[in-house]
XYZ file of C-alpha atoms in Angstrom:
498
model
C -31.458 -38.644 61.741
C -34.384 -40.442 60.204
C -37.260 -41.833 62.221
C -37.152 -45.579 62.562
C -38.112 -48.021 65.288
C -38.681 -51.714 65.564
C -40.701 -53.996 67.804
C -39.778 -57.663 68.061
C -41.709 -60.536 69.626
C -39.287 -63.285 70.678
C -40.494 -66.803 71.129
C -37.450 -68.578 72.604
C -35.571 -67.538 75.772
C -32.192 -67.673 74.043
C -33.360 -65.406 71.257
C -34.932 -63.090 73.769
C -31.668 -62.820 75.756
C -29.718 -62.135 72.567
C -32.203 -59.480 71.569
C -31.964 -57.830 74.951
C -28.129 -57.730 74.760
C -28.334 -56.106 71.344
C -30.863 -53.594 72.625
C -28.743 -52.667 75.602
C -25.652 -52.268 73.457
C -27.585 -50.048 71.066
C -29.000 -48.071 73.971
C -25.526 -47.465 75.285
C -24.850 -45.507 72.126
C -27.769 -43.107 72.749
C -26.415 -39.615 72.151
C -27.338 -37.269 75.006
C -24.006 -35.480 75.172
C -24.112 -31.760 75.824
C -27.775 -31.646 76.916
C -28.279 -30.941 80.625
C -29.588 -28.317 83.002
C -26.923 -25.805 84.045
C -28.704 -23.535 86.522
C -27.924 -23.801 90.234
C -30.278 -23.284 93.150
C -29.424 -20.516 95.604
C -29.127 -21.582 99.206
C -30.317 -19.448 102.110
C -26.900 -17.858 102.682
C -26.573 -16.792 99.036
C -30.063 -15.241 99.233
C -29.148 -13.095 102.234
C -30.838 -15.156 104.963
C -28.849 -15.175 108.193
C -27.315 -18.430 109.360
C -29.245 -20.016 112.211
C -27.574 -19.504 115.557
C -27.147 -22.492 117.935
C -30.028 -23.082 120.281
C -33.770 -22.543 119.963
C -35.124 -19.814 117.657
C -36.372 -16.600 119.325
C -40.030 -16.782 120.278
C -40.964 -13.618 118.356
C -39.699 -15.103 115.133
C -42.550 -17.577 114.864
C -45.819 -16.407 113.327
C -49.001 -17.953 114.683
C -51.086 -19.833 112.105
C -54.043 -17.543 113.014
C -52.000 -14.425 113.388
C -54.864 -12.093 112.484
C -56.550 -12.904 115.820
C -53.843 -10.904 117.555
C -55.574 -7.732 116.183
C -58.308 -8.493 118.737
C -61.245 -7.882 116.422
C -63.956 -10.580 116.357
C -65.450 -9.170 113.128
C -62.123 -9.571 111.344
C -61.779 -13.124 112.627
C -65.169 -14.020 111.173
C -64.372 -12.389 107.836
C -61.130 -14.308 107.481
C -62.823 -17.582 108.371
C -65.573 -16.881 105.809
C -62.973 -16.091 103.152
C -61.018 -19.288 103.815
C -64.240 -21.283 103.583
C -65.929 -19.593 100.602
C -63.403 -17.866 98.365
C -63.740 -19.017 94.712
C -60.039 -18.442 94.104
C -59.159 -20.793 96.918
C -61.541 -23.381 95.533
C -59.769 -23.136 92.163
C -56.432 -23.819 93.884
C -57.974 -26.828 95.606
C -59.193 -28.109 92.246
C -55.668 -27.856 90.885
C -54.442 -30.011 93.738
C -57.070 -32.632 92.985
C -56.048 -32.599 89.345
C -52.331 -32.914 90.207
C -53.053 -35.812 92.598
C -55.046 -37.535 89.869
C -52.131 -37.098 87.464
C -49.774 -38.588 90.069
C -52.108 -41.562 90.432
C -52.163 -42.009 86.680
C -48.372 -41.972 86.480
C -48.127 -44.523 89.264
C -50.710 -46.788 87.568
C -48.704 -46.764 84.307
C -45.964 -48.821 85.994
C -48.281 -51.559 87.201
C -49.456 -54.632 85.292
C -52.357 -53.813 82.984
C -55.272 -56.134 82.247
C -58.124 -55.652 79.793
C -60.914 -57.779 78.370
C -62.316 -57.975 74.857
C -65.563 -59.546 73.712
C -66.747 -59.576 70.087
C -69.700 -61.263 68.456
C -69.899 -60.749 64.657
C -72.018 -62.077 61.782
C -69.869 -61.827 58.620
C -69.956 -62.766 54.927
C -66.557 -63.947 53.697
C -65.233 -62.888 50.298
C -65.166 -65.554 47.563
C -62.025 -64.016 46.032
C -59.760 -63.829 49.063
C -57.879 -66.235 51.298
C -60.807 -67.759 53.135
C -61.024 -70.942 50.990
C -64.108 -72.981 51.802
C -65.508 -70.163 53.854
C -65.617 -67.899 50.802
C -69.134 -66.806 49.899
C -70.611 -68.021 53.182
C -72.085 -66.116 56.067
C -70.681 -67.099 59.449
C -70.996 -66.054 63.023
C -67.624 -65.233 64.659
C -66.977 -64.842 68.346
C -63.965 -63.788 70.457
C -63.574 -63.672 74.254
C -60.127 -62.654 75.398
C -58.130 -61.255 78.338
C -55.087 -59.178 77.473
C -52.297 -58.366 79.898
C -49.098 -56.306 79.719
C -46.423 -55.086 82.120
C -43.723 -52.583 81.259
C -40.435 -53.499 82.916
C -38.984 -50.221 84.182
C -35.313 -51.142 83.783
C -34.218 -47.572 83.073
C -36.478 -45.638 85.444
C -38.896 -44.203 82.929
C -42.001 -44.848 84.998
C -40.191 -43.995 88.217
C -39.166 -40.561 86.940
C -42.659 -39.915 85.593
C -44.100 -40.697 89.039
C -41.567 -38.401 90.733
C -42.442 -35.580 88.331
C -46.174 -36.016 88.966
C -45.664 -36.194 92.734
C -43.512 -33.057 92.619
C -46.235 -31.199 90.698
C -48.824 -32.395 93.216
C -46.741 -31.227 96.168
C -46.236 -27.869 94.459
C -49.984 -27.553 93.991
C -50.540 -28.355 97.666
C -48.025 -25.666 98.685
C -49.731 -23.276 96.287
C -52.990 -23.806 98.159
C -51.325 -22.882 101.439
C -49.755 -19.797 99.830
C -53.186 -18.831 98.484
C -54.728 -19.216 101.970
C -52.033 -17.045 103.534
C -52.359 -14.388 100.843
C -56.149 -14.407 101.155
C -56.039 -14.003 104.956
C -53.494 -11.182 104.615
C -55.587 -9.405 101.940
C -58.724 -9.616 104.096
C -56.846 -8.200 107.088
C -55.273 -5.436 105.022
C -58.581 -4.505 103.410
C -60.182 -4.423 106.856
C -57.449 -2.054 108.049
C -58.040 0.052 104.927
C -61.753 0.216 105.804
C -60.833 1.327 109.334
C -58.442 3.954 107.949
C -61.142 5.449 105.733
C -63.609 5.494 108.619
C -61.019 7.308 110.731
C -60.379 9.769 107.942
C -64.084 10.414 107.657
C -64.213 11.036 111.410
C -61.435 13.612 110.951
C -63.409 15.209 108.107
C -66.536 15.348 110.271
C -64.558 16.929 113.101
C -63.223 19.405 110.587
C -66.763 20.219 109.448
C -67.953 20.776 113.008
C -64.896 22.890 113.784
C -65.435 25.059 110.736
C -69.090 25.403 111.523
C -68.208 26.632 114.996
C -65.646 29.017 113.585
C -68.239 30.364 111.142
C -70.581 31.199 114.008
C -67.756 33.008 115.723
C -66.945 35.002 112.572
C -70.616 35.944 112.088
C -70.809 37.189 115.663
C -67.718 39.333 115.098
C -69.145 40.697 111.801
C -72.389 41.587 113.595
C -70.368 43.382 116.198
C -68.436 45.259 113.549
C -65.150 43.615 114.450
C -64.726 41.753 111.111
C -65.721 42.317 107.491
C -67.588 40.261 104.957
C -64.215 39.006 103.661
C -63.530 36.977 106.809
C -67.093 35.670 106.724
C -66.849 34.529 103.109
C -63.499 32.887 103.816
C -65.053 30.990 106.694
C -68.113 29.979 104.682
C -65.964 28.508 101.889
C -64.509 25.883 104.233
C -67.849 24.167 104.873
C -68.632 22.812 101.380
C -64.995 21.689 101.059
C -65.311 19.642 104.265
C -68.654 18.181 103.126
C -67.100 17.195 99.773
C -64.284 15.398 101.585
C -66.833 13.500 103.700
C -68.740 12.448 100.582
C -65.554 11.314 98.816
C -64.520 9.265 101.845
C -67.966 7.690 101.934
C -67.527 6.557 98.354
C -64.095 5.039 99.176
C -65.587 3.277 102.227
C -68.311 1.654 100.076
C -65.691 0.508 97.592
C -63.537 -0.911 100.377
C -66.497 -2.854 101.708
C -67.246 -4.173 98.191
C -63.641 -5.351 97.926
C -63.977 -7.149 101.293
C -67.227 -8.802 100.125
C -65.419 -10.117 97.025
C -62.499 -11.431 99.071
C -64.773 -13.169 101.479
C -66.849 -14.607 98.667
C -70.149 -13.735 100.394
C -72.328 -10.936 98.921
C -72.986 -8.117 101.451
C -70.808 -9.781 104.066
C -69.946 -6.392 105.506
C -73.412 -4.907 105.363
C -74.308 -5.871 108.962
C -70.907 -5.182 110.450
C -69.992 -2.299 112.723
C -67.475 0.004 111.047
C -64.025 -0.838 112.481
C -61.821 1.642 114.282
C -58.051 1.821 114.193
C -57.889 2.366 117.930
C -59.607 -0.963 118.589
C -57.080 -2.929 116.494
C -54.139 -4.065 118.597
C -50.625 -4.322 117.131
C -49.401 -7.799 116.110
C -46.083 -8.703 117.687
C -43.801 -9.998 114.938
C -40.154 -10.531 114.084
C -37.815 -7.533 113.892
C -35.280 -9.400 111.764
C -35.194 -11.996 108.965
C -35.501 -15.485 110.532
C -32.919 -18.054 109.610
C -35.549 -20.616 108.573
C -37.511 -18.171 106.394
C -37.362 -20.301 103.228
C -38.943 -23.289 104.939
C -41.827 -21.156 106.253
C -43.014 -19.744 102.966
C -45.220 -22.061 100.921
C -44.614 -20.152 97.709
C -40.874 -20.866 98.039
C -41.599 -24.490 98.932
C -43.866 -24.744 95.868
C -41.035 -23.422 93.692
C -38.726 -26.065 95.175
C -41.156 -28.836 94.328
C -41.436 -27.503 90.787
C -37.706 -27.867 90.526
C -38.063 -31.468 91.687
C -40.771 -32.087 89.086
C -38.714 -30.466 86.349
C -35.637 -32.525 87.286
C -37.753 -35.721 87.064
C -39.150 -34.610 83.720
C -35.621 -34.190 82.456
C -34.686 -37.634 83.774
C -37.745 -39.076 82.062
C -36.779 -37.466 78.763
C -33.345 -39.066 79.091
C -34.872 -42.495 79.548
C -36.635 -42.131 76.189
C -33.240 -42.982 74.576
C -33.348 -46.439 76.108
C -35.397 -49.559 75.241
C -38.987 -49.916 76.286
C -39.501 -53.544 77.366
C -42.938 -55.074 77.906
C -44.203 -58.460 78.874
C -47.462 -59.190 77.074
C -49.939 -62.055 77.342
C -53.392 -62.975 76.186
C -55.828 -65.847 76.775
C -59.336 -66.517 75.592
C -61.482 -68.299 73.028
C -62.178 -67.696 69.386
C -64.473 -69.627 67.085
C -66.582 -69.546 63.925
C -70.022 -70.181 65.181
C -71.332 -68.890 68.470
C -72.188 -72.429 69.641
C -68.503 -73.407 69.617
C -67.164 -70.259 71.325
C -67.006 -71.792 74.810
C -65.721 -75.238 73.809
C -62.205 -76.268 74.851
C -60.977 -76.512 71.287
C -61.574 -72.803 70.815
C -59.000 -71.892 73.477
C -56.111 -69.618 72.431
C -53.319 -67.989 74.414
C -50.014 -66.311 73.979
C -47.199 -64.853 76.101
C -43.922 -63.193 75.351
C -41.760 -60.080 75.611
C -41.998 -57.026 73.352
C -39.239 -54.510 72.814
C -39.273 -51.004 71.400
C -35.922 -49.310 70.809
C -35.402 -45.867 69.224
C -32.523 -45.968 66.760
C -32.986 -43.055 64.388
C -35.419 -40.430 65.637
C -34.457 -37.475 63.471
C -33.326 -35.430 66.513
C -36.738 -35.643 68.147
C -35.484 -37.224 71.383
C -32.565 -34.778 71.641
C -34.909 -31.873 71.053
C -37.286 -33.160 73.734
C -34.438 -33.631 76.200
C -33.166 -30.096 75.425
C -36.651 -28.686 76.075
C -36.916 -30.525 79.412
C -33.419 -29.317 80.411
C -34.457 -25.775 79.609
C -37.636 -26.240 81.671
C -35.455 -27.489 84.509
C -33.278 -24.359 84.235
C -36.358 -22.159 84.197
C -37.758 -23.891 87.296
C -34.460 -23.365 89.150
C -34.278 -19.677 88.211
C -37.953 -19.272 89.178
C -37.033 -20.764 92.560
C -34.103 -18.364 92.879
C -36.363 -15.439 92.037
C -38.919 -16.618 94.650
C -36.155 -16.834 97.242
C -34.895 -13.339 96.493
C -38.426 -11.950 96.517
C -39.134 -13.597 99.867
C -36.055 -12.097 101.455
C -36.811 -8.692 99.965
C -40.429 -8.725 101.119
C -39.431 -9.480 104.691
C -36.627 -6.919 104.681
C -38.996 -4.267 103.244
C -41.690 -4.930 105.832
C -39.214 -5.017 108.727
C -37.681 -1.745 107.563
C -41.086 -0.142 107.125
C -42.254 -1.324 110.527
C -39.239 0.230 112.260
C -39.487 3.434 110.237
C -43.233 3.843 110.854
C -42.669 3.561 114.625
C -40.112 6.410 114.469
C -42.408 8.437 112.202
C -45.352 8.045 114.588
C -43.300 9.398 117.483
C -42.251 12.466 115.500
C -45.755 12.968 114.091
C -47.291 12.861 117.557
C -44.987 15.638 118.703
C -45.801 17.684 115.577
C -49.560 17.205 116.088
C -49.355 18.320 119.694
C -47.531 21.453 118.554
C -50.042 22.121 115.779
C -53.037 21.646 118.105
C -51.464 24.055 120.605
C -50.784 26.635 117.906
C -54.375 26.369 116.674
C -55.796 26.962 120.130
C -53.576 30.029 120.576
C -54.600 31.385 117.154
C -58.306 31.010 117.970
C -57.881 32.647 121.373
C -55.970 35.589 119.881
C -58.654 35.990 117.158
C -61.405 35.958 119.826
C -59.542 38.610 121.760
C -59.048 40.749 118.686
C -55.269 40.310 118.793
C -54.910 38.344 115.555
C -56.550 38.110 112.161
C -58.538 35.246 110.694
C -55.740 34.272 108.309
C -53.718 33.083 111.303
C -56.618 30.829 112.344
C -56.890 29.330 108.826
C -53.177 28.685 108.684
C -53.147 27.017 112.091
C -56.218 24.921 111.239
C -54.608 23.683 107.991
C -51.610 22.421 109.948
C -53.888 20.673 112.498
C -55.933 18.930 109.822
C -52.813 17.744 107.993
C -51.401 16.262 111.209
C -54.699 14.531 112.058
C -54.818 12.894 108.596
C -51.169 11.887 108.861
C -51.777 10.328 112.282
C -54.555 8.217 110.827
C -52.467 7.186 107.844
C -49.474 6.229 109.976
C -51.626 4.223 112.381
C -53.177 2.339 109.422
C -49.778 1.820 107.789
C -48.440 0.305 111.000
C -51.243 -2.222 111.090
C -51.084 -2.882 107.332
C -47.347 -3.442 107.553
C -47.840 -5.953 110.365
C -50.342 -7.921 108.206
C -47.955 -7.774 105.238
C -45.040 -8.905 107.396
C -47.060 -11.834 108.787
C -47.639 -12.997 105.175
C -43.974 -12.366 104.213
C -42.873 -14.551 107.144
C -45.016 -17.426 105.870
C -48.285 -16.777 107.706
C -47.530 -19.384 110.363
C -47.198 -22.253 107.852
C -44.511 -24.811 108.582
C -45.117 -27.934 106.492
C -41.775 -28.699 104.929
C -38.273 -29.773 106.056
C -35.477 -27.295 106.602
C -34.525 -25.484 103.357
C -30.856 -26.427 103.435
C -31.589 -30.162 103.499
C -34.397 -29.879 100.985
C -32.331 -27.771 98.592
C -29.433 -30.218 98.797
C -31.769 -33.126 98.067
C -33.193 -31.384 95.022
C -29.750 -30.446 93.723
C -28.612 -34.049 94.179
C -31.687 -35.238 92.262
C -30.940 -32.756 89.476
C -27.343 -33.900 89.243
C -28.431 -37.522 89.057
C -30.691 -36.689 86.151
C -27.821 -35.399 84.062
């Protein structure tokens, strides 16, 4: 196609009606065949979410909006509150919402009547060799005062679809803010648990150092008594610098964990005055042990993806309306005169009113290409939504599985630690009595230390998994309608756009 368009100002109602009929007939020939979005949104059942059973949902399936308070740590509560109030990343998300709302306001304003004013005062010399006649070669003062108005008649839904797209983008941005808040709270809680884990590991390392120091005194006493050789003493001495190195390494990791928390909170040295947390003081958070049926409505990231599908569907509908006429009512009124002294006199009055029409006829494939791009964007938004749904279900399933498995692992580890501690005590007693060698003590101690570290790691993993599960379940957010109804509405909107 070649690019061509026309704009016609019609002065008589009959001519205007005839022109409109011609425009509508021409618009009916707009070629949009074969261009449409083909992707389909997955519903909850297709994503693996169980169907809701009749009756109220189980109480344990609902996450409290301030779920981290269930850990029972006032320091953690303050850190999360500081993060939600001061985090730069959260402020960026809020700014995106403000921008999206402004864009929605701009799209809505485009469909309303527009009014502007012009004022011009000009001193001008007219050409002697042009069309000005008696004014040629003279210098005159020209003035214009004028009000201009226009109103686009949205017969084909162009403005309406643009507003819907902007509103969808704004709603997606709002849901993104909620997702960012939930993620931030979860990251603060998980970093706090990590800090507690490292503190507990350092306690284990300090206990190890004290234990090895005590063992070294025992070995030295036996060497002095001629019961052991320098070999056992050197073996015992080698364990002390190793334990001190572990303590130093854990100190470094603790400092880094605190720095990470400071950054999440958005307050420099926020952790400097805090008491180091302990895993034993953090209570478990009671959460769901299965995937809730209304999972997709609880997660703001999934809801944001749904709203992006809505915005993309409206963008596609808007691109389709570009094939149809653009009809405006325009008007102006004001005064115009040569000579400033006559500008406000009644004889200087001028006005005009009438319709204006713009109709694309030959656009060289530009409109089809634009529609194809918007249809592809719509497909991409739908598939992004599908990916978000699958990720949401996987995240919950992973955390539920991990939570169950960690509980079983902790029971088995506790039994193994009790056995290792008992074996170590027996090895030490036999060595003191001269019935065993020092190698047996070292072997038993290695098993005890490994079990102590594993106990700390499993306790921290249990708490970390609970924080991750709280986020995966939506962090207590519930700001959208049920996913089945919302998904059906979006799919209906997408179908209407085709």
